[in-house]
PDB file of C-alpha atoms and ligand atoms in Angstrom:
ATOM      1  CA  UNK A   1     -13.899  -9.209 -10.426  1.00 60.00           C
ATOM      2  CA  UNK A   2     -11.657  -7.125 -11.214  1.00 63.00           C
ATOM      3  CA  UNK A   3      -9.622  -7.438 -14.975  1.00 66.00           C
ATOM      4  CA  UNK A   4      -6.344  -8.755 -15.056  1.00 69.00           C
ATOM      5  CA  UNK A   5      -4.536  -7.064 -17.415  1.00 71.00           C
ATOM      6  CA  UNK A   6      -4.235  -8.726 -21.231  1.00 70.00           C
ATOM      7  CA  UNK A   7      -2.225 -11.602 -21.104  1.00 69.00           C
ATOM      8  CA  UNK A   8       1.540 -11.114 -21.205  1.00 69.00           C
ATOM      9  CA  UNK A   9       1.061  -7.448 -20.224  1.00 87.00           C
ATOM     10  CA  UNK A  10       2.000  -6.251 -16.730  1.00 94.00           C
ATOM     11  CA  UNK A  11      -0.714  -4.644 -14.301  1.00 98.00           C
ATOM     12  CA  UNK A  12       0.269  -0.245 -14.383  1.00 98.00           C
ATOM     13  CA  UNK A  13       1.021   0.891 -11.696  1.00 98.00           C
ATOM     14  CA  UNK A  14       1.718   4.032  -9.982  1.00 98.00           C
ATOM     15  CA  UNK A  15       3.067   4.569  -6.212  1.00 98.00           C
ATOM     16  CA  UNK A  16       2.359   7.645  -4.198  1.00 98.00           C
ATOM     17  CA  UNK A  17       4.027   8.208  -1.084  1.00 98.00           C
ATOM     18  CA  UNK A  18       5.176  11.073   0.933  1.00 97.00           C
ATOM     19  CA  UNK A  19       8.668   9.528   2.593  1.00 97.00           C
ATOM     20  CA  UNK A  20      11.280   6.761   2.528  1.00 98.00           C
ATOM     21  CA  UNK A  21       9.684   4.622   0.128  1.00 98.00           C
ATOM     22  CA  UNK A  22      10.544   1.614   1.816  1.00 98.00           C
ATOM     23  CA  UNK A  23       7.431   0.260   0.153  1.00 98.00           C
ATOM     24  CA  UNK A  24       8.036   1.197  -3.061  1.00 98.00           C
ATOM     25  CA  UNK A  25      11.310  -0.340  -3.156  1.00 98.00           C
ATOM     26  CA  UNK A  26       9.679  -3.876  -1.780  1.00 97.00           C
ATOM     27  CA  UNK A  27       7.588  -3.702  -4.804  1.00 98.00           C
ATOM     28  CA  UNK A  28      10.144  -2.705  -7.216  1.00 98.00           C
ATOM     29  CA  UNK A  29      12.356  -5.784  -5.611  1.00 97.00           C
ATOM     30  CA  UNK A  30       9.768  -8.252  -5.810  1.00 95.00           C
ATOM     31  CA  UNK A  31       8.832  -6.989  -9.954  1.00 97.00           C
ATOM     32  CA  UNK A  32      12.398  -7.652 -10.277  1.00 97.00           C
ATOM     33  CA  UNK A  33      12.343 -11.263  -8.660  1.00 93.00           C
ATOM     34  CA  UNK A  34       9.274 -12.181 -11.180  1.00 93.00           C
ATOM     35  CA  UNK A  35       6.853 -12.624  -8.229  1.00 92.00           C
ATOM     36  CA  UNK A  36       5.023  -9.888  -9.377  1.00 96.00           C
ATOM     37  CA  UNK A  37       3.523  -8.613 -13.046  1.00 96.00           C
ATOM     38  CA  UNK A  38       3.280  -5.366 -12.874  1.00 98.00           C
ATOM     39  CA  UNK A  39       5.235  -1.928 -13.732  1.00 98.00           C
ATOM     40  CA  UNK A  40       5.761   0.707 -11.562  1.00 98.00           C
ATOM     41  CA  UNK A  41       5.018   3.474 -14.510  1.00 98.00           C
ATOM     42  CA  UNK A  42       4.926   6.644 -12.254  1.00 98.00           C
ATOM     43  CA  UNK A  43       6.263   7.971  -9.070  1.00 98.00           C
ATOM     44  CA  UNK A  44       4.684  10.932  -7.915  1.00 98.00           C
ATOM     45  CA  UNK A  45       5.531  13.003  -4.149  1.00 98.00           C
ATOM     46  CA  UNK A  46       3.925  15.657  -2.479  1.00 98.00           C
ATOM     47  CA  UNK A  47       6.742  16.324  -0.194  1.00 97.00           C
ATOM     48  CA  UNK A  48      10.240  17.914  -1.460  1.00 96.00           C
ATOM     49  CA  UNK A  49      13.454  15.723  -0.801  1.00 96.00           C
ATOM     50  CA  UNK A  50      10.976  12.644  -0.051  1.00 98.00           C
ATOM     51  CA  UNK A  51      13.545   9.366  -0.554  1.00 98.00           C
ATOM     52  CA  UNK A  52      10.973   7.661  -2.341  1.00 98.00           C
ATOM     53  CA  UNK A  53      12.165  10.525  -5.279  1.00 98.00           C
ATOM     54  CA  UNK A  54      15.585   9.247  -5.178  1.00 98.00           C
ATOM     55  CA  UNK A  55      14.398   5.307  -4.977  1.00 98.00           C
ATOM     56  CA  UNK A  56      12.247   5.892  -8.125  1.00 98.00           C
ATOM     57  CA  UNK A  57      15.301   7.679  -9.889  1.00 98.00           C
ATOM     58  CA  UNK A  58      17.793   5.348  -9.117  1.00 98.00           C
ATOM     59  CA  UNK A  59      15.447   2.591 -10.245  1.00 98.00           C
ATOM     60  CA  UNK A  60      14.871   4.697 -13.727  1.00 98.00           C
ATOM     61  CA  UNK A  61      11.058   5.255 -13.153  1.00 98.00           C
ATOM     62  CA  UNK A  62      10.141   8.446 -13.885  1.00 96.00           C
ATOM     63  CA  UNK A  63       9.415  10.895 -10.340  1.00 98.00           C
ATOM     64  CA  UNK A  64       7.648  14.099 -10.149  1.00 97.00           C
ATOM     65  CA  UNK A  65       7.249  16.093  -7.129  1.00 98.00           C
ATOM     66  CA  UNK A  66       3.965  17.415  -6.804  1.00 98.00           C
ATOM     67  CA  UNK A  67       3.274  19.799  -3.957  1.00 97.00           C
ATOM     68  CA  UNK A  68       0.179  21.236  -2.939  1.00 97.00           C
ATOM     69  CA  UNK A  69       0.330  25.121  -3.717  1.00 97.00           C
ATOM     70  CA  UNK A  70      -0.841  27.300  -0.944  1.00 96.00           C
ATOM     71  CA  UNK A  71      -4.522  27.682  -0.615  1.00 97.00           C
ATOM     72  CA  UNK A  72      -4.760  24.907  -3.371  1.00 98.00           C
ATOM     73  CA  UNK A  73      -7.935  22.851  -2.899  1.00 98.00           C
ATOM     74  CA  UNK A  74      -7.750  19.114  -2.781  1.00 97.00           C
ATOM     75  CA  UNK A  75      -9.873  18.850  -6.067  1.00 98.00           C
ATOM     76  CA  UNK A  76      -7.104  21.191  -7.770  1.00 98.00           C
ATOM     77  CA  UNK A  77      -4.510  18.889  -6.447  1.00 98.00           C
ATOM     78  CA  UNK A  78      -5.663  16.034  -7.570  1.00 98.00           C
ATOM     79  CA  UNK A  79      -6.113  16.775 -11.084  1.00 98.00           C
ATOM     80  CA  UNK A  80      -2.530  17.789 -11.346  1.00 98.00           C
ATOM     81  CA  UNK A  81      -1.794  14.534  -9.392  1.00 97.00           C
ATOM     82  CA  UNK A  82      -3.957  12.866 -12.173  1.00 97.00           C
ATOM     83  CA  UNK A  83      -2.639  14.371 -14.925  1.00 97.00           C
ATOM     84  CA  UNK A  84       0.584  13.174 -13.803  1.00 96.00           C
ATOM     85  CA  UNK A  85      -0.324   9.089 -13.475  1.00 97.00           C
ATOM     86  CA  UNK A  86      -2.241   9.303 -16.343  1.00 89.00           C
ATOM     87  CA  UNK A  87      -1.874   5.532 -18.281  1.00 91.00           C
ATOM     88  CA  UNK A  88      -1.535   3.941 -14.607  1.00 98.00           C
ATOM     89  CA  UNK A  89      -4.354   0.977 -14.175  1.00 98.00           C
ATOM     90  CA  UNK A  90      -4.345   1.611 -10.803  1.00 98.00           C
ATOM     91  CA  UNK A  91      -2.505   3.681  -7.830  1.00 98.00           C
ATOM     92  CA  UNK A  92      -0.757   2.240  -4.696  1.00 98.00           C
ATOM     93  CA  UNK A  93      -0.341   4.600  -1.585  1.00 98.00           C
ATOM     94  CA  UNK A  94       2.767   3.693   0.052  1.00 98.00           C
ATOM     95  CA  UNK A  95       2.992   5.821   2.590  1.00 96.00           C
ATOM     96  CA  UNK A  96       0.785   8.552   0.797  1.00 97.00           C
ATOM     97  CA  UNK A  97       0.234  11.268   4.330  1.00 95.00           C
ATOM     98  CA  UNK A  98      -2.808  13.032   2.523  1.00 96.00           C
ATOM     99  CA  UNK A  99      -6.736  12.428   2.195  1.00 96.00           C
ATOM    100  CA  UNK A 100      -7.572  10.934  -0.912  1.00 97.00           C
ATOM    101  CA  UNK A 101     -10.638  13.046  -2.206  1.00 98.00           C
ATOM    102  CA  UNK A 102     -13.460  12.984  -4.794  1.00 98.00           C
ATOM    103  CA  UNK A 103     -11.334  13.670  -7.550  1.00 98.00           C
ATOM    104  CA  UNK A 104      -9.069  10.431  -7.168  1.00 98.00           C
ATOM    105  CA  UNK A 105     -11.572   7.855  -6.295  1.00 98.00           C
ATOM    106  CA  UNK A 106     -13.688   8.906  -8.911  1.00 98.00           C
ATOM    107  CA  UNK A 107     -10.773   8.578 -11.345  1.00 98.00           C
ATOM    108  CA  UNK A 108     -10.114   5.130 -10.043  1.00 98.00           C
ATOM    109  CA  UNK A 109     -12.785   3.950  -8.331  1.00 97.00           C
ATOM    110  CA  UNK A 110     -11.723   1.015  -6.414  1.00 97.00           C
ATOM    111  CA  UNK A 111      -8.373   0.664  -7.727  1.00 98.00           C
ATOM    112  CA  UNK A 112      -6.552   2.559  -5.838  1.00 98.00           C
ATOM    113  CA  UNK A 113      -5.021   0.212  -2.826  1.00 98.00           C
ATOM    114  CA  UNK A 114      -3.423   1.776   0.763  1.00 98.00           C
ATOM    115  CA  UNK A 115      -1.125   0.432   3.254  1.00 98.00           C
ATOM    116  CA  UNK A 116      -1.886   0.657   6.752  1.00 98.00           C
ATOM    117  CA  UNK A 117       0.340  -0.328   9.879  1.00 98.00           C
ATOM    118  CA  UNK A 118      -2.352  -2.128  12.289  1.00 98.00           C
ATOM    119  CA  UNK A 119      -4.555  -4.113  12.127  1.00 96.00           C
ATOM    120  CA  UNK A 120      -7.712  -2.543  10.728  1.00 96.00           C
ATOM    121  CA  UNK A 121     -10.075  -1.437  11.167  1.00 96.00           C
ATOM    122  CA  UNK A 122      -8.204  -0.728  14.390  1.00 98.00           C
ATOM    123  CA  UNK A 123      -6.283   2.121  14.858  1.00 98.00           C
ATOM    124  CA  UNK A 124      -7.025   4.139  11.591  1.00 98.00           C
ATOM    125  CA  UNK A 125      -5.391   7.620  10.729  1.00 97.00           C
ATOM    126  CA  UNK A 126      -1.614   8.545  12.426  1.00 97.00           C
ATOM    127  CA  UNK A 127       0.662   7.147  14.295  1.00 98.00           C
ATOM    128  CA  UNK A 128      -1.113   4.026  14.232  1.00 98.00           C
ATOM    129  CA  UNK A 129       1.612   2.071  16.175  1.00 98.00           C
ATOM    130  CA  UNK A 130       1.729   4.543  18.726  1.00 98.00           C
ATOM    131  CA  UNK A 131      -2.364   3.838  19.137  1.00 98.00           C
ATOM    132  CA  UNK A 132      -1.734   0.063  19.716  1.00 98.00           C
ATOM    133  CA  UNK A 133       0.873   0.425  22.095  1.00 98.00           C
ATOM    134  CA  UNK A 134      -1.329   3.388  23.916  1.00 98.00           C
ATOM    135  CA  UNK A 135      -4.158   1.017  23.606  1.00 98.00           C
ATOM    136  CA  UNK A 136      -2.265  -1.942  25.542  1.00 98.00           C
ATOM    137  CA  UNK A 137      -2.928  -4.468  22.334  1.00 98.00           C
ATOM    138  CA  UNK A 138      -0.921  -7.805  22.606  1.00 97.00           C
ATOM    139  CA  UNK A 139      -1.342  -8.174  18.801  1.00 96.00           C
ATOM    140  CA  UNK A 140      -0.108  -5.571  15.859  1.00 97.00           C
ATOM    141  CA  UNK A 141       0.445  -6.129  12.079  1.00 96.00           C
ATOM    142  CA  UNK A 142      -0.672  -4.408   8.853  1.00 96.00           C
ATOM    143  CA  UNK A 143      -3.515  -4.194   6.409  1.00 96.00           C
ATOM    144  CA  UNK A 144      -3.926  -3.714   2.725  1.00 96.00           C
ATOM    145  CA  UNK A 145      -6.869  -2.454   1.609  1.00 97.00           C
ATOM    146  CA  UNK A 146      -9.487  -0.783  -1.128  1.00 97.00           C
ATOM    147  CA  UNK A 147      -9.510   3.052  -0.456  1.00 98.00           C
ATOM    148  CA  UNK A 148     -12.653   4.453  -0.063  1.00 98.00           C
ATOM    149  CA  UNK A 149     -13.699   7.532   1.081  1.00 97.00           C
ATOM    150  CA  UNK A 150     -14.198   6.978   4.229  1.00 97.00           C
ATOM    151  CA  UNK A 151      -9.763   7.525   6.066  1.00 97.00           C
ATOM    152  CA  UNK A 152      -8.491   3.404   6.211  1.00 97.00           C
ATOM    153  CA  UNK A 153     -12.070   2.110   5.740  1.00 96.00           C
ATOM    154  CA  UNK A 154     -12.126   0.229   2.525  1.00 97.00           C
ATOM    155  CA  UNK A 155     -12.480  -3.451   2.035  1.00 96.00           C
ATOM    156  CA  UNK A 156      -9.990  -5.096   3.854  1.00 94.00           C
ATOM    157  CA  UNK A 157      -7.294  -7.372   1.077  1.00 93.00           C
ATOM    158  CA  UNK A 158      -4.612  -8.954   3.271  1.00 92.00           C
ATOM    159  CA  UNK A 159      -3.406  -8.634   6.949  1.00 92.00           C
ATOM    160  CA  UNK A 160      -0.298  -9.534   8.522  1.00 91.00           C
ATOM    161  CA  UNK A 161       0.499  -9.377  12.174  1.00 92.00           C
ATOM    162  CA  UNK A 162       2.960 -10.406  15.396  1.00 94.00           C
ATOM    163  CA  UNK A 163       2.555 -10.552  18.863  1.00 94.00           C
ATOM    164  CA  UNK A 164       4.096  -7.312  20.560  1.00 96.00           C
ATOM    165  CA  UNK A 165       7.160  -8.088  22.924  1.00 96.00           C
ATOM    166  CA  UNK A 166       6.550  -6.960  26.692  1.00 96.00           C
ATOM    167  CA  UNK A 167       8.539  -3.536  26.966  1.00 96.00           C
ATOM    168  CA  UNK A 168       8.477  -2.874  22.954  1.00 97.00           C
ATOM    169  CA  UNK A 169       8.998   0.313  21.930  1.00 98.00           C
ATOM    170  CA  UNK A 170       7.451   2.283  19.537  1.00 98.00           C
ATOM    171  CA  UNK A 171      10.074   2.502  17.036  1.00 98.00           C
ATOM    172  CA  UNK A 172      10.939  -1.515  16.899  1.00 97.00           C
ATOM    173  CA  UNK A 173       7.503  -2.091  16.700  1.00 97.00           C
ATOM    174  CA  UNK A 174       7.109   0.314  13.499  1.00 98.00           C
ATOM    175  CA  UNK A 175      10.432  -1.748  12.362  1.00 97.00           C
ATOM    176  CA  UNK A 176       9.161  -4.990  12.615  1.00 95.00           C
ATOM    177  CA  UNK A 177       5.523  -3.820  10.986  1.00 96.00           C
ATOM    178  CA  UNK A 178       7.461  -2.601   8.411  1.00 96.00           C
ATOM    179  CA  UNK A 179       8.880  -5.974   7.623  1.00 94.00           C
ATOM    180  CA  UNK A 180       5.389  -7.198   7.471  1.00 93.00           C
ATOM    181  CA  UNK A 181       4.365  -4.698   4.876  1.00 95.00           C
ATOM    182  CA  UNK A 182       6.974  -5.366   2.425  1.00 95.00           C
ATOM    183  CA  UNK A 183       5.638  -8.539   2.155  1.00 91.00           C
ATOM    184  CA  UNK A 184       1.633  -7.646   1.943  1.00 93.00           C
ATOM    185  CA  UNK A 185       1.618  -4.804  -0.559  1.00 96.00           C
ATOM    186  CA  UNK A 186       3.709  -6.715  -3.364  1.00 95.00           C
ATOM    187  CA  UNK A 187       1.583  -9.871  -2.442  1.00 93.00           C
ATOM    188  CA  UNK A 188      -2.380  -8.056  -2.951  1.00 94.00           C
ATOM    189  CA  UNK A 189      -0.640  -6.180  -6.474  1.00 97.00           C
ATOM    190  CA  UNK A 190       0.719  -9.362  -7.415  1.00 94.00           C
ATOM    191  CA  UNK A 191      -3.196 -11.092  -6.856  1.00 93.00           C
ATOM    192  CA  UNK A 192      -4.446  -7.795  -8.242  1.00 96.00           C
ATOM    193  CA  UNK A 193      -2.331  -8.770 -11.331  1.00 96.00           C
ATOM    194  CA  UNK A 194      -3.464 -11.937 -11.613  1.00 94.00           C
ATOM    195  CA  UNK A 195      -6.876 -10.827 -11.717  1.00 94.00           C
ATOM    196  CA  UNK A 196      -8.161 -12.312  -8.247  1.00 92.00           C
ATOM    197  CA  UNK A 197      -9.804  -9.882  -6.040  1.00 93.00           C
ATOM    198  CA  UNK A 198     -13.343  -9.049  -5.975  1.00 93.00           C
ATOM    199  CA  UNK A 199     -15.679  -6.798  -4.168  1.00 94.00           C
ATOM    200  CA  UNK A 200     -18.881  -7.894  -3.175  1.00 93.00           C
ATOM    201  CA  UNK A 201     -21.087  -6.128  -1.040  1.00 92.00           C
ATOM    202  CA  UNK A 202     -18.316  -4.319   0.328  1.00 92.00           C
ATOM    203  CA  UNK A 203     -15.852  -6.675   1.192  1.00 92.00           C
ATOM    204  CA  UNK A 204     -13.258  -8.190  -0.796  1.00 92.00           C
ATOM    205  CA  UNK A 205     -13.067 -12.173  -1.972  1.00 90.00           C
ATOM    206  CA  UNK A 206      -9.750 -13.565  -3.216  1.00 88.00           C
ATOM    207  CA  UNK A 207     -10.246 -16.208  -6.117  1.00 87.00           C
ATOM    208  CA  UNK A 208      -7.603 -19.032  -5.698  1.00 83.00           C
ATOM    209  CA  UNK A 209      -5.018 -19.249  -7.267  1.00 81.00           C
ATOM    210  CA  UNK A 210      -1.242 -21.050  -7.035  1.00 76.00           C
ATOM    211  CA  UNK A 211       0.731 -18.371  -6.945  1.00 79.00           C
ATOM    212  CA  UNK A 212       3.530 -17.658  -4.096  1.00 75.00           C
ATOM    213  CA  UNK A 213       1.987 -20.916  -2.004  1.00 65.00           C
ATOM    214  CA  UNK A 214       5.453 -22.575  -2.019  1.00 66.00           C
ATOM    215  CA  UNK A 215       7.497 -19.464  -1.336  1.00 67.00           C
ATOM    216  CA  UNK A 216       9.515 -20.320   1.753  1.00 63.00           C
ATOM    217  CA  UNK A 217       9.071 -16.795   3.029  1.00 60.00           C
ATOM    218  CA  UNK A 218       5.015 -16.690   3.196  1.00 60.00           C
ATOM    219  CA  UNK A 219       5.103 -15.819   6.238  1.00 53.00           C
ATOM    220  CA  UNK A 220       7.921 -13.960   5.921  1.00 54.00           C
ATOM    221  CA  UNK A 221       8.743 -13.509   9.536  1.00 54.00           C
ATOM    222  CA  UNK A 222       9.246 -16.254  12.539  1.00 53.00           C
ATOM    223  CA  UNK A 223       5.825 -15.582  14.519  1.00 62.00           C
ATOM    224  CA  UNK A 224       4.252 -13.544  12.370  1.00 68.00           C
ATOM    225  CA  UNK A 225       0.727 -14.402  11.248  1.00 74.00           C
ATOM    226  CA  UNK A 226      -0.035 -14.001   7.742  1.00 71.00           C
ATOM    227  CA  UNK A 227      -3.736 -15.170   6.195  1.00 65.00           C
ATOM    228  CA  UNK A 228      -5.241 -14.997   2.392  1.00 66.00           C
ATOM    229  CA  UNK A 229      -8.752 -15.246   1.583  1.00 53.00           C
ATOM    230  CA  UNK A 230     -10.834 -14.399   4.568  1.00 43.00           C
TER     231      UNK A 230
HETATM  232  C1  GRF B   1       4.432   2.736   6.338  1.00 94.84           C
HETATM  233  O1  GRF B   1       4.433   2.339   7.688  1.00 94.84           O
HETATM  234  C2  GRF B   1       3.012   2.814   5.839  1.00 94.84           C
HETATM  235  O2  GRF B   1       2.193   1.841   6.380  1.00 94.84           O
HETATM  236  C3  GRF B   1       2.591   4.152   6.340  1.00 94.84           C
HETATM  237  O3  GRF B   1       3.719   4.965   6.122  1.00 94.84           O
HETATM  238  C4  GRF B   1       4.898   4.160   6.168  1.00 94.84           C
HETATM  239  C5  GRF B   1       5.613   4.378   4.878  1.00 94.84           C
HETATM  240  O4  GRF B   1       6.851   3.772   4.838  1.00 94.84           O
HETATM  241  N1  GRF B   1       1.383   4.581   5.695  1.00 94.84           N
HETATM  242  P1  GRF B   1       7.733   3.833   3.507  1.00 94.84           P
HETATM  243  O5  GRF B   1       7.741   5.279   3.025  1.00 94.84           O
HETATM  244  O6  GRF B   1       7.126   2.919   2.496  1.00 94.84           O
HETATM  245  O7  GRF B   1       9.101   3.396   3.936  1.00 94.84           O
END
């Protein structure tokens, strides 16, 4: 099982991501709400002008933009990335575009959590909406999970998914996935908070627990499937 964090003290967290931050700022709202104990301590970007910069500033959380310097190997990369979350408990990818390597996982060895849009393990790696629509799928959706070495192939935490409209395009799709995911990534920090998730042999177990179970908006969206604890 994985610690909860000493009573009264909020689960550290920093967020990497690589554009809007959309993510971020669902976890930021929800910390501000009370539904979830933890502190976004660190906002780090590898790409220049990246929104989730701005979203970090506005929000008074320190941001650092850390690009990769030509010819700089990932293991160089991530130390500087590393040096710069240093006091985070763990690290949240939120729409992180790069391979996490050696140096990170070793760092944090299973605490460092990804969002995906589908529903793994289909349709790993880019333009994952684009794969389920290519693929014909009836079903899309979302998927927390444990980052591992091997690209969107850690232990599966929560999933959330919706039937795809006849005709759908790619972009409303993304949209509605989207909505999904604002609602799954501040949920599995808020039960990594509490101190709920395990790993065993490879997949993850959810301890119960109360929390959230009467919110009106689990699931969040009218035909949306949402599930905890498989
Ligand atoms: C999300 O769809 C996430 O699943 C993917 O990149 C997108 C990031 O969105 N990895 P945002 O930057 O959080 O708005």
């Amino acid at each position: 099982m994985h610690e909860a964090p000493p009573a009264g003290s909020p689960l550290r967290v920093a967020v990497l991501g690589s554009g809007n931050g959309s993510n971020l700022q669902a976890i930021l709202d929800r910390i501000r709400a009370g539904d979830v104990a933890a502190q976004v301590v660190r906002v780090v970007s590898d790409r220049p002008g990246a929104r989730i910069l701005e979203r970090a500033n506005q929000a008074g959380i320190s941001a650092s933009l850390i690009e990769p310097r030509p010819d700089e190997k990932r293991p160089a990369y991530e130390a500087r990335l590393l040096a710069e979350v240093a006091g985070a408990d763990w690290l949240v990818l939120a729409g992180y575009m790069r391979l996490v390597g050696k140096t990170l996982l070793t760092a944090y060895p299973n605490r460092i959590l990804n969002i995906h849009p589908s529903l793994l393990p289909k349709h790993k790696g880019l333009r994952a909406v684009a794969q389920a629509l290519a693929a014909g799928d009836t079903e899309a959706g979302c998927t927390t999970h444990i980052v591992t070495a091997e690209l969107d192939g850690g232990p599966i935490v929560l999933q959330a998914g919706l039937r795809i409209r006849p005709g759908e395009t790619e972009p409303e799709l993304q949209k509605r996935i989207l909505n999904l995911e604002h609602l799954i990534l501040p949920r599995t920090l808020q039960l990594i908070a509490e101190g709920r998730l395990a790993i065993l042999q490879g997949r993850v177990v959810i301890a119960p627990g109360a929390s959230w179970m009467t919110r009106s908006d689990l699931p969040l969206v009218s035909g949306a499937w949402y599930s905890e604890g498989f």
